[in-house]
JSON list of N, CA and C in Angstrom, two decimals:
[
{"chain": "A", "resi": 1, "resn": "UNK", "atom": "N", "xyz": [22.27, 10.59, -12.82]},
{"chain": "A", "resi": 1, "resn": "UNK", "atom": "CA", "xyz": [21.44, 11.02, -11.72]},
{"chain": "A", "resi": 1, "resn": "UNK", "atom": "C", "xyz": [21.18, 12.52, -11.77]},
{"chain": "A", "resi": 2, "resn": "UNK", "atom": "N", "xyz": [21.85, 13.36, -11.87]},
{"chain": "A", "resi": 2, "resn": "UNK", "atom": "CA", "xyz": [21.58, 14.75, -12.03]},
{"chain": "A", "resi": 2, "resn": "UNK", "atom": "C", "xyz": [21.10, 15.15, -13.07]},
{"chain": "A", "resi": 3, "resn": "UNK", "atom": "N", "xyz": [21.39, 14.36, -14.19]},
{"chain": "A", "resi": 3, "resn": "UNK", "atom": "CA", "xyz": [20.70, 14.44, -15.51]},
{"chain": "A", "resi": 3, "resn": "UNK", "atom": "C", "xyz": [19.32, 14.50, -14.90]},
{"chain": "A", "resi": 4, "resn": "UNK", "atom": "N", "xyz": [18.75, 13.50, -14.47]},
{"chain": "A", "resi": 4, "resn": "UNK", "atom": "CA", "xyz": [17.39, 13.42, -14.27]},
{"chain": "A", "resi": 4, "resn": "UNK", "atom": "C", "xyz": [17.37, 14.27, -13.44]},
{"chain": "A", "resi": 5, "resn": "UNK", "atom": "N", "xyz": [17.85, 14.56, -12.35]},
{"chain": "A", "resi": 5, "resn": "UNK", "atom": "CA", "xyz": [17.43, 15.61, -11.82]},
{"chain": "A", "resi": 5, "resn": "UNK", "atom": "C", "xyz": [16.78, 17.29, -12.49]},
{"chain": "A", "resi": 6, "resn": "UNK", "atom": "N", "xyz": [17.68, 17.33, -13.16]},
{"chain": "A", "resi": 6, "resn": "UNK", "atom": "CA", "xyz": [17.60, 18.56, -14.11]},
{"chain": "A", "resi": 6, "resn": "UNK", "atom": "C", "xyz": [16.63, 18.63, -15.01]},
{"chain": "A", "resi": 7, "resn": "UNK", "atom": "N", "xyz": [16.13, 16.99, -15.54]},
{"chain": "A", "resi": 7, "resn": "UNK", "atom": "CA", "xyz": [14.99, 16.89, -16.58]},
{"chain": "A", "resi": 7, "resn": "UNK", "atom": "C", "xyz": [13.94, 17.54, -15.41]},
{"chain": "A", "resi": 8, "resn": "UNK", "atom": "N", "xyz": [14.20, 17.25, -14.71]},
{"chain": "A", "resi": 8, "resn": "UNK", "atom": "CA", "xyz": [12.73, 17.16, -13.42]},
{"chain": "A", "resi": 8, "resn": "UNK", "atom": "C", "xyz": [12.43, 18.89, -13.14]},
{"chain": "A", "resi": 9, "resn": "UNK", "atom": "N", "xyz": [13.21, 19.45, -12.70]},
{"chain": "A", "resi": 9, "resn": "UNK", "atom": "CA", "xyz": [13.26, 20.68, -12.72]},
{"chain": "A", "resi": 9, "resn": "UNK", "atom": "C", "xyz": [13.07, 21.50, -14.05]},
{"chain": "A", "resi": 10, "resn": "UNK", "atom": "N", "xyz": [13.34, 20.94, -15.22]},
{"chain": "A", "resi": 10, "resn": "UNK", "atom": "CA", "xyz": [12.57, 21.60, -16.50]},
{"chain": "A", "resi": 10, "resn": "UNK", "atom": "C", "xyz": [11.32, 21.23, -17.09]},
{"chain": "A", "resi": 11, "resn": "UNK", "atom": "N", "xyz": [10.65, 20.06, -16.41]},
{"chain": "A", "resi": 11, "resn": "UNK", "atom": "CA", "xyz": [9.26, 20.08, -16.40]},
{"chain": "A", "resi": 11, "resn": "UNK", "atom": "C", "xyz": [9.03, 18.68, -16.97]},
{"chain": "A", "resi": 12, "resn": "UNK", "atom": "N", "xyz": [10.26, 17.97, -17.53]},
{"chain": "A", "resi": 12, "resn": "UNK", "atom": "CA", "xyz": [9.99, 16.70, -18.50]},
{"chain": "A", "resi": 12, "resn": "UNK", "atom": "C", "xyz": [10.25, 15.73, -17.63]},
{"chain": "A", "resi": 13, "resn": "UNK", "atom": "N", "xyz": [9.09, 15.45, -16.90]},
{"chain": "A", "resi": 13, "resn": "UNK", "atom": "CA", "xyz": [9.26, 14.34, -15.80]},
{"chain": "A", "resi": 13, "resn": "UNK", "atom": "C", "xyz": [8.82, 12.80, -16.16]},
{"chain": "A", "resi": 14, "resn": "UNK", "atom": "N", "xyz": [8.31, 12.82, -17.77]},
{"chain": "A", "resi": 14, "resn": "UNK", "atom": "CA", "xyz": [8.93, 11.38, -18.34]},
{"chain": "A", "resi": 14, "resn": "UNK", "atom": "C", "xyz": [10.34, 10.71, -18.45]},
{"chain": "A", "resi": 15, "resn": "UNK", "atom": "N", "xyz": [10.90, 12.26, -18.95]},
{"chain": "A", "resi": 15, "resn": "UNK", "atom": "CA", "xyz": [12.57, 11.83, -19.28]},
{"chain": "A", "resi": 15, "resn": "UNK", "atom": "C", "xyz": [13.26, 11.99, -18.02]},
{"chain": "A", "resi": 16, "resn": "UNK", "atom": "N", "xyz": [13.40, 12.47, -17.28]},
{"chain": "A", "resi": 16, "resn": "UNK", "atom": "CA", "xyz": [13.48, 12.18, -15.85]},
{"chain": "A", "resi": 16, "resn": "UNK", "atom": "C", "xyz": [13.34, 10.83, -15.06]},
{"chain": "A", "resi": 17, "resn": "UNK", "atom": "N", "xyz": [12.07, 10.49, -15.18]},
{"chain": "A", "resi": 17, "resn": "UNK", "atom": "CA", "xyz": [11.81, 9.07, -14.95]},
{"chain": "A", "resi": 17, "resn": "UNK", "atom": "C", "xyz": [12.66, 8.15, -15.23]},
{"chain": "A", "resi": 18, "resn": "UNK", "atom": "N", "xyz": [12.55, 7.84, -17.14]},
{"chain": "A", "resi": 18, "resn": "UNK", "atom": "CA", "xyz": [13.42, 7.37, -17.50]},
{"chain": "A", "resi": 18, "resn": "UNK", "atom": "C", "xyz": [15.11, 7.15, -17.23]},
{"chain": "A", "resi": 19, "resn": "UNK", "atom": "N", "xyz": [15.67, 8.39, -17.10]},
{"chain": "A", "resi": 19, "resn": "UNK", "atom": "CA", "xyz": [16.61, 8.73, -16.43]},
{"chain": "A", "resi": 19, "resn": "UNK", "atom": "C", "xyz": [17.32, 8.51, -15.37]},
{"chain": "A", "resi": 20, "resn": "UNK", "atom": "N", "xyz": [16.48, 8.10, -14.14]},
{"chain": "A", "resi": 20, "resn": "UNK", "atom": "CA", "xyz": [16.35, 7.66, -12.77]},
{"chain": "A", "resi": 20, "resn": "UNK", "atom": "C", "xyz": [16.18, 6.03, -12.99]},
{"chain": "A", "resi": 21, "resn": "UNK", "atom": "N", "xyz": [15.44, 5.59, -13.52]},
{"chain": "A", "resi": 21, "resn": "UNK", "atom": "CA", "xyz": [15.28, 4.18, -14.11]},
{"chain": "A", "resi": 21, "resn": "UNK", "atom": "C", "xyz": [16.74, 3.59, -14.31]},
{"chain": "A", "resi": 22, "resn": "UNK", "atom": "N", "xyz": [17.56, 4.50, -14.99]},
{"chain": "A", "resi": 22, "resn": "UNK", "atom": "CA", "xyz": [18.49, 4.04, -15.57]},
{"chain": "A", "resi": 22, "resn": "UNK", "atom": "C", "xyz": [19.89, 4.05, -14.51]},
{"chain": "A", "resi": 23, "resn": "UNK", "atom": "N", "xyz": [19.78, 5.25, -13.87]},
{"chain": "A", "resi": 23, "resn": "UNK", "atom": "CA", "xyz": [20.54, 5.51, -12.47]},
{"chain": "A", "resi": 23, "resn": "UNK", "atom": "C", "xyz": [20.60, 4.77, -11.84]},
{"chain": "A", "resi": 24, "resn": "UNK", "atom": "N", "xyz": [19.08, 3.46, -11.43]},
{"chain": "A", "resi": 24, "resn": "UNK", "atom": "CA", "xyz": [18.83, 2.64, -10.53]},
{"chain": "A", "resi": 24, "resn": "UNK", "atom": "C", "xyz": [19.71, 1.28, -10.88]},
{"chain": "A", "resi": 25, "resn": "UNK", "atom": "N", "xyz": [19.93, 1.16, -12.67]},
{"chain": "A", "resi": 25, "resn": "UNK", "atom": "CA", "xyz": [20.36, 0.13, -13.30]},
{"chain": "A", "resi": 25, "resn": "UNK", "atom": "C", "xyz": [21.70, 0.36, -12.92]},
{"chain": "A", "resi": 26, "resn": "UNK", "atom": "N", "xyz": [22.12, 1.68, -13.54]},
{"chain": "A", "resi": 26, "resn": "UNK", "atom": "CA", "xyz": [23.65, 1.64, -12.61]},
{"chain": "A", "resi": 26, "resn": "UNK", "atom": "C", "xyz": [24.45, 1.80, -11.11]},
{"chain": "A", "resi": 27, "resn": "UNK", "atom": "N", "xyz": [23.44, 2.20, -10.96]},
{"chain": "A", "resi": 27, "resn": "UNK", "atom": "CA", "xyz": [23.73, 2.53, -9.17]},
{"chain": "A", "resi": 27, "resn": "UNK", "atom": "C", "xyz": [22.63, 1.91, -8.16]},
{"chain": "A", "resi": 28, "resn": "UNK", "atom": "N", "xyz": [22.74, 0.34, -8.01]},
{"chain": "A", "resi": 28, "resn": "UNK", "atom": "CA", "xyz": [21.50, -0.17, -7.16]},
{"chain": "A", "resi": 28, "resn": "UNK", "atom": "C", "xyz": [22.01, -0.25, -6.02]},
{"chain": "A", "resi": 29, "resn": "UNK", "atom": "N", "xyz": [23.08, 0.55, -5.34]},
{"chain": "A", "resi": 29, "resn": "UNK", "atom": "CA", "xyz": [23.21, 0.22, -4.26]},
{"chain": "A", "resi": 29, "resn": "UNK", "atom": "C", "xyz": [22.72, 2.00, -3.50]},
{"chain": "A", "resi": 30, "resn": "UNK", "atom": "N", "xyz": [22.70, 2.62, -4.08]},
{"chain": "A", "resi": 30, "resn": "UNK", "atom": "CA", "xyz": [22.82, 4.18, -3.97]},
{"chain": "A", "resi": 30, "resn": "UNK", "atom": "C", "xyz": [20.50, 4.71, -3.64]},
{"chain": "A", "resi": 31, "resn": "UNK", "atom": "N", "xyz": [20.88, 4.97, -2.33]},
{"chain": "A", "resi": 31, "resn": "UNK", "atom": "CA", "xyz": [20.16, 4.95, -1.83]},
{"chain": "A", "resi": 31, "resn": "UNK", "atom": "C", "xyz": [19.11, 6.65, -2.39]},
{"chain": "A", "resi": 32, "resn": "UNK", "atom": "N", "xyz": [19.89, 7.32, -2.58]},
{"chain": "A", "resi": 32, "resn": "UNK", "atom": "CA", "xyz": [19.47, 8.33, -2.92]},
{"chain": "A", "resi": 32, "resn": "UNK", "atom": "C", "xyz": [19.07, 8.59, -4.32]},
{"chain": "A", "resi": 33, "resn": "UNK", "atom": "N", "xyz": [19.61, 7.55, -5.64]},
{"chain": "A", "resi": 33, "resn": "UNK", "atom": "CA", "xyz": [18.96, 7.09, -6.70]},
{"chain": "A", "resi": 33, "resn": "UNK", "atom": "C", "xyz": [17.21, 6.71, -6.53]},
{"chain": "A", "resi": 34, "resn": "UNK", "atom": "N", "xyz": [16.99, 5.66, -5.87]},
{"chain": "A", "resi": 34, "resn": "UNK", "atom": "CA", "xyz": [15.52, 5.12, -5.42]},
{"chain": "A", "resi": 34, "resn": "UNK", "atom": "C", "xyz": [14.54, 6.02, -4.82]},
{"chain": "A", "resi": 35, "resn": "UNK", "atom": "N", "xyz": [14.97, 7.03, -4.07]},
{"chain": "A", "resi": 35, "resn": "UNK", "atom": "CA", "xyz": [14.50, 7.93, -3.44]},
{"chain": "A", "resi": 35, "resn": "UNK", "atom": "C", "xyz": [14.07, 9.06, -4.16]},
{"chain": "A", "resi": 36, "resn": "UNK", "atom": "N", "xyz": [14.64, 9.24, -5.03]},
{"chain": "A", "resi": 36, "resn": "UNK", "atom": "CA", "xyz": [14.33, 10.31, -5.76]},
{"chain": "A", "resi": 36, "resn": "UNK", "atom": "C", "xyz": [12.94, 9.72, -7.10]},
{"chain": "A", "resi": 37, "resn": "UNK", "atom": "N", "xyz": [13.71, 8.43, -6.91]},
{"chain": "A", "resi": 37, "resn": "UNK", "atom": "CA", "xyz": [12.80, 7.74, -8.04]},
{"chain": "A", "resi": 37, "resn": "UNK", "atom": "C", "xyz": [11.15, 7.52, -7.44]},
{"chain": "A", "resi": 38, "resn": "UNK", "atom": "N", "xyz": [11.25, 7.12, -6.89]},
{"chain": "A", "resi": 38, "resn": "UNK", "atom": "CA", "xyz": [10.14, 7.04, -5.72]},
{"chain": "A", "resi": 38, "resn": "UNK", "atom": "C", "xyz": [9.00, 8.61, -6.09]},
{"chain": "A", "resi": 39, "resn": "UNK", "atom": "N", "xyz": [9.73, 9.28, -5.88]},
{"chain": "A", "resi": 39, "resn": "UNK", "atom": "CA", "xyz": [9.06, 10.95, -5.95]},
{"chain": "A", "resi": 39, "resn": "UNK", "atom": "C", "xyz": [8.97, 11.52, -7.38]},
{"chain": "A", "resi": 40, "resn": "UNK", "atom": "N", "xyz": [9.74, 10.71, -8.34]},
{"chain": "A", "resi": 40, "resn": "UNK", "atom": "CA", "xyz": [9.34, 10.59, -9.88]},
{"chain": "A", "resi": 40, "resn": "UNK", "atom": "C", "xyz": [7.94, 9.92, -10.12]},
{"chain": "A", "resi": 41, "resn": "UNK", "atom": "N", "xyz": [8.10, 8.81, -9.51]},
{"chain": "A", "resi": 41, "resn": "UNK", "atom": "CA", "xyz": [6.41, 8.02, -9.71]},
{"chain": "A", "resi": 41, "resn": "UNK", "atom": "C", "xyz": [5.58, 8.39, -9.38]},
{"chain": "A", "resi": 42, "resn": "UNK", "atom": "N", "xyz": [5.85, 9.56, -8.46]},
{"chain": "A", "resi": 42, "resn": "UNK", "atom": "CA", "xyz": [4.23, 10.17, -7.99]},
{"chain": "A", "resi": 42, "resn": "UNK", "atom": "C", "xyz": [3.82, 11.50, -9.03]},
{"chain": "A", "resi": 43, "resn": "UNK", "atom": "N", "xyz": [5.07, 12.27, -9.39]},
{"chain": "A", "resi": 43, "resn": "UNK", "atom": "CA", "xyz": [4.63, 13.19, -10.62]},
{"chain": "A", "resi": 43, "resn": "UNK", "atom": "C", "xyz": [4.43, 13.00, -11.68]},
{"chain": "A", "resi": 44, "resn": "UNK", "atom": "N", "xyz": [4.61, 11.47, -12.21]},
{"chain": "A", "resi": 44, "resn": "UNK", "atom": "CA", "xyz": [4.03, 11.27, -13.40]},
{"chain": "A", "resi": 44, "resn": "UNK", "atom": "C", "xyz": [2.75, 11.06, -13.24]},
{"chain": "A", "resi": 45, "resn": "UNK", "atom": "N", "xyz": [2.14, 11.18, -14.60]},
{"chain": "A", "resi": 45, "resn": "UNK", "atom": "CA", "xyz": [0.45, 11.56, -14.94]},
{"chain": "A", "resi": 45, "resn": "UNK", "atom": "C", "xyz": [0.20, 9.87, -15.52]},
{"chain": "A", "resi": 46, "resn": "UNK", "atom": "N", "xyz": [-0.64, 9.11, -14.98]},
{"chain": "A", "resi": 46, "resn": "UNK", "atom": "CA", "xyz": [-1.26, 8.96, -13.44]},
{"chain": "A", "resi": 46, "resn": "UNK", "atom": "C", "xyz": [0.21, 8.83, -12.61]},
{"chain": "A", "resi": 47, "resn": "UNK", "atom": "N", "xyz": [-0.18, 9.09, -11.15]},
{"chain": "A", "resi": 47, "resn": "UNK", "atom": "CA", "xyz": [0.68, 8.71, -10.40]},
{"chain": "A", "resi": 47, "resn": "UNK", "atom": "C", "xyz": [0.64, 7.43, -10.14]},
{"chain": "A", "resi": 48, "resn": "UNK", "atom": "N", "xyz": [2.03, 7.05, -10.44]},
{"chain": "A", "resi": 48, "resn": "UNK", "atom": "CA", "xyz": [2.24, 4.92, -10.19]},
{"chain": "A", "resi": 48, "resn": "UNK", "atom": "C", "xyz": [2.80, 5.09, -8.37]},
{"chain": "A", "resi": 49, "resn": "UNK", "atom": "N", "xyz": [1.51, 4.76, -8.04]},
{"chain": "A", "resi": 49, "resn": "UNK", "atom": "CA", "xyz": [1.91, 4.29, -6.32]},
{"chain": "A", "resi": 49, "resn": "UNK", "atom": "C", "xyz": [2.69, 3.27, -6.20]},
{"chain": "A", "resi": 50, "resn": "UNK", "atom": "N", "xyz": [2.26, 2.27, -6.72]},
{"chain": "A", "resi": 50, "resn": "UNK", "atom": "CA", "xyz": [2.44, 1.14, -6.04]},
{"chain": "A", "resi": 50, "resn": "UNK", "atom": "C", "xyz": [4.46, 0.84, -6.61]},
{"chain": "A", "resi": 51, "resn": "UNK", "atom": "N", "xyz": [4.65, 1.79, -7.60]},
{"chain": "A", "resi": 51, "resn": "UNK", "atom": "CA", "xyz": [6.59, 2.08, -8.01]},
{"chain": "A", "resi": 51, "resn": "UNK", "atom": "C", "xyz": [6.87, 2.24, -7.04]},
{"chain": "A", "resi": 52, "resn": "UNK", "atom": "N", "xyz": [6.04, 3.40, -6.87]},
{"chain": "A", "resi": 52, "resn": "UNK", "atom": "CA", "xyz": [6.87, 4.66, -6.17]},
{"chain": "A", "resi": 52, "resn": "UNK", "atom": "C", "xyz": [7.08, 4.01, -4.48]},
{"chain": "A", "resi": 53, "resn": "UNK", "atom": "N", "xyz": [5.93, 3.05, -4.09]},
{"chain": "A", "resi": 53, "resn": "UNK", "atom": "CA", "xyz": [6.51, 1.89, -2.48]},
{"chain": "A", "resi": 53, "resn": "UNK", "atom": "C", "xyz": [7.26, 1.40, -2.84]},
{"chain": "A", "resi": 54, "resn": "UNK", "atom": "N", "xyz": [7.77, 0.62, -3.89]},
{"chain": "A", "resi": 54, "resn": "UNK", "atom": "CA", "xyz": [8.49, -0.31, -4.04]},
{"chain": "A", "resi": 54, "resn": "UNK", "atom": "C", "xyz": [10.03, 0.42, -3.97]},
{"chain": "A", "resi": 55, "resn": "UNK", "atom": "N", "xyz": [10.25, 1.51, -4.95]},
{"chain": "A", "resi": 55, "resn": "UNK", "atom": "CA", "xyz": [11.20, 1.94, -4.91]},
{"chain": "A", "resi": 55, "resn": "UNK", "atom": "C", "xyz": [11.94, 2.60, -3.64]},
{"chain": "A", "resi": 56, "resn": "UNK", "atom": "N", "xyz": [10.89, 3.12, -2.64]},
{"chain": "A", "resi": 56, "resn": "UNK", "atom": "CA", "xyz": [11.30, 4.29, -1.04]},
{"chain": "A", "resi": 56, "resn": "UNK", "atom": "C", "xyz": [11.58, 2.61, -0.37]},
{"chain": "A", "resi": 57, "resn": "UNK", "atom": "N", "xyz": [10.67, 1.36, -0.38]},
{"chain": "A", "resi": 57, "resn": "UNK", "atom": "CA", "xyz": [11.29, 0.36, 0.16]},
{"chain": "A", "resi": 57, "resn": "UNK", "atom": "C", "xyz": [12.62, 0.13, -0.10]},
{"chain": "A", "resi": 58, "resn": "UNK", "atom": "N", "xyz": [12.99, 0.06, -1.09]},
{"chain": "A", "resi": 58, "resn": "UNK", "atom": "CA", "xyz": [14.76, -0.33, -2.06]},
{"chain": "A", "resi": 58, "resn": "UNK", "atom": "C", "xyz": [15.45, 0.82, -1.06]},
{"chain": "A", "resi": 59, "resn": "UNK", "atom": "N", "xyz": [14.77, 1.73, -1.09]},
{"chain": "A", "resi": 59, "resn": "UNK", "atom": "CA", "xyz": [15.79, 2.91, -0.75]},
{"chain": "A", "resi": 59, "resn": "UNK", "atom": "C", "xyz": [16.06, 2.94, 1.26]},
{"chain": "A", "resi": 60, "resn": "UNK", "atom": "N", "xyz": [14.90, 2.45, 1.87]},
{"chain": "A", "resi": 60, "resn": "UNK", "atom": "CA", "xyz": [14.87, 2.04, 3.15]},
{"chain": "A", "resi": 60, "resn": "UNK", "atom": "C", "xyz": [15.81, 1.21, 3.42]},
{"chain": "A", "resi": 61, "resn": "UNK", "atom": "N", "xyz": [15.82, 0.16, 2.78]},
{"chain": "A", "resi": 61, "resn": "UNK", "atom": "CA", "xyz": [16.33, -1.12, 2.66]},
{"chain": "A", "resi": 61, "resn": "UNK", "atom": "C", "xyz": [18.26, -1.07, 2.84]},
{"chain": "A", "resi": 62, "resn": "UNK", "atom": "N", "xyz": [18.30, 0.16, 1.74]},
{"chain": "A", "resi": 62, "resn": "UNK", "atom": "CA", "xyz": [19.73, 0.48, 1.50]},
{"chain": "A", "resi": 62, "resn": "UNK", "atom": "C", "xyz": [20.46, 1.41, 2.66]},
{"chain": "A", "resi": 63, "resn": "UNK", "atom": "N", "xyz": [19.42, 2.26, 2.72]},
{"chain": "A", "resi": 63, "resn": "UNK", "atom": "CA", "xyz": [19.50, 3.38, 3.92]},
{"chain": "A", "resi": 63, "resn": "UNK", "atom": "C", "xyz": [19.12, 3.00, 5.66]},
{"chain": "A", "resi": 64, "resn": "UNK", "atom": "N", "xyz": [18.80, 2.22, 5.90]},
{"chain": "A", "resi": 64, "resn": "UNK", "atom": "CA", "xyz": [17.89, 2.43, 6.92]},
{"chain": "A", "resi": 64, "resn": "UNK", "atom": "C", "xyz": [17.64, 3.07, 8.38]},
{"chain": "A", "resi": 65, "resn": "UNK", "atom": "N", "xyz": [18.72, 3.85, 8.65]},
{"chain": "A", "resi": 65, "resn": "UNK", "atom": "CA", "xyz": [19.21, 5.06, 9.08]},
{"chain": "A", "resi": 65, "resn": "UNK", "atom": "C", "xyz": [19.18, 6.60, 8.92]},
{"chain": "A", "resi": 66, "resn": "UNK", "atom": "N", "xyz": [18.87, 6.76, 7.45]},
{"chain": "A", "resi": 66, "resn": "UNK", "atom": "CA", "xyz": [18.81, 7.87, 6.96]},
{"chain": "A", "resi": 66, "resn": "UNK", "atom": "C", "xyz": [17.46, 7.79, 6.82]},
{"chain": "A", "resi": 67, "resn": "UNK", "atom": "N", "xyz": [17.20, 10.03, 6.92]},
{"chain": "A", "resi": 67, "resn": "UNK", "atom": "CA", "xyz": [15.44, 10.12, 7.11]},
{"chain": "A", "resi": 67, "resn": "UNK", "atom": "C", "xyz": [14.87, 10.14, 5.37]},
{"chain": "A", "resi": 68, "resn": "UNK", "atom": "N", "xyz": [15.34, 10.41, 4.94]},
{"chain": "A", "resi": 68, "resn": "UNK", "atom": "CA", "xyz": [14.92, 10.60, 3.10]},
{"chain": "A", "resi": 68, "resn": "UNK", "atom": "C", "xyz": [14.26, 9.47, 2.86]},
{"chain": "A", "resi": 69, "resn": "UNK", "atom": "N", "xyz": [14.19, 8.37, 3.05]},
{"chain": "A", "resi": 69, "resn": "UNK", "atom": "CA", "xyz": [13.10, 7.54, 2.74]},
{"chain": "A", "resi": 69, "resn": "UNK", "atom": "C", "xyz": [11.97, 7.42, 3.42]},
{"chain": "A", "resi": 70, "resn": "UNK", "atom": "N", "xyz": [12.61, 7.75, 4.51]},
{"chain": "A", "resi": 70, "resn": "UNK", "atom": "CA", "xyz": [11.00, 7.30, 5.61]},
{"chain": "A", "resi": 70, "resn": "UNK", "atom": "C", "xyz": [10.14, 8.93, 5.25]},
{"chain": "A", "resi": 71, "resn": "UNK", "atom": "N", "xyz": [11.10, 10.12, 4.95]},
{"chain": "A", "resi": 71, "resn": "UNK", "atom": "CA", "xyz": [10.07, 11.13, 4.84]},
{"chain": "A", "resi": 71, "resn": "UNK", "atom": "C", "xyz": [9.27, 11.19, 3.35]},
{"chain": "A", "resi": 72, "resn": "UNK", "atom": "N", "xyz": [9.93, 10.10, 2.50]},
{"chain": "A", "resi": 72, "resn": "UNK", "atom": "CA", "xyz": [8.90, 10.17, 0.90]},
{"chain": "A", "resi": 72, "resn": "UNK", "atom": "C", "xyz": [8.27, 9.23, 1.31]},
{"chain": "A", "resi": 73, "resn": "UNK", "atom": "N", "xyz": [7.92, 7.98, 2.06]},
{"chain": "A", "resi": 73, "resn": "UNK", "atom": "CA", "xyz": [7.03, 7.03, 2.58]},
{"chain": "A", "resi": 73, "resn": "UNK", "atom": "C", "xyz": [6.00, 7.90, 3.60]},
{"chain": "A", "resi": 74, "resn": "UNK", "atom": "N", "xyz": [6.09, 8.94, 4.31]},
{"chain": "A", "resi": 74, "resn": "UNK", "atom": "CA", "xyz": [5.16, 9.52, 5.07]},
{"chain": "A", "resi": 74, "resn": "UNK", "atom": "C", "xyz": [4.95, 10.36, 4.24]},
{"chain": "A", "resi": 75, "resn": "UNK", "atom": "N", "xyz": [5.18, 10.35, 2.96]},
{"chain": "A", "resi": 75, "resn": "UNK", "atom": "CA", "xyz": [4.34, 11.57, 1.72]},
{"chain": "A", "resi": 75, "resn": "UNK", "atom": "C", "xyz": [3.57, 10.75, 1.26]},
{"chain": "A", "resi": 76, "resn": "UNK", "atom": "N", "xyz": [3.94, 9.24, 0.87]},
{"chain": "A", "resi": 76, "resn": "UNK", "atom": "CA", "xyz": [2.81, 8.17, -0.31]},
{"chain": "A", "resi": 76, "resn": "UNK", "atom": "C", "xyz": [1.87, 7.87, 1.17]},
{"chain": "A", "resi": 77, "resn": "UNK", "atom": "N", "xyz": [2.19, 8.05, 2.50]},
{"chain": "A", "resi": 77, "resn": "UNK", "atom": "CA", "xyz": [0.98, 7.59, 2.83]},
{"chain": "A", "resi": 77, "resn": "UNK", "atom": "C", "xyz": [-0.21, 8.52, 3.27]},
{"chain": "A", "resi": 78, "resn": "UNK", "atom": "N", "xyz": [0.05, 9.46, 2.75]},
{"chain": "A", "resi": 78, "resn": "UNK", "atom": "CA", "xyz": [-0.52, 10.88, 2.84]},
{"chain": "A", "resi": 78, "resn": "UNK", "atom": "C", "xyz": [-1.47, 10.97, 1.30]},
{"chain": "A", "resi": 79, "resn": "UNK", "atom": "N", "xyz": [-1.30, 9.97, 0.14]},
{"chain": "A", "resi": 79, "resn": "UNK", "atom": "CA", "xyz": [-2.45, 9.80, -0.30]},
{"chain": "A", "resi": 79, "resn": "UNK", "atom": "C", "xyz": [-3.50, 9.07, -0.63]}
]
């Protein structure tokens, strides 16, 4: 997870992606994995919307108390 984080912050937001992909494989209960992933799908070139709902849903789903999902869901519906 921080791996990808760190890809993300050095600009390689394929390997990042990837990275987070893989976070999700090991950590599907971890709400803050999906969430972040979610906000990966929108900086990749094209932006994949329809991931990036699926994934802030996973992350709602897990969370649904906490604001981090509902505030990357009031970002995808902002485009």
């Amino acid at each position: 997870f921080n791996r990808a984080l760190a890809l993300r912050e050095l600009g390689r937001v394929d390997d990042s992606l990837a990275a987070l992909r893989r976070s999700a494989e090991l950590a599907p209960e971890d709400h803050e994995v999906f969430e972040e992933l979610a906000v990966a799908y929108l900086l990749v070139k094209p932006a994949d919307v329809k991931s990036s709902d699926q994934a802030i849903a996973e992350a709602i789903r897990l969370n649904p108390g906490g604001s981090g999902g509902y505030l990357v869901k009031a970002q995808l519906a902002s485009l």
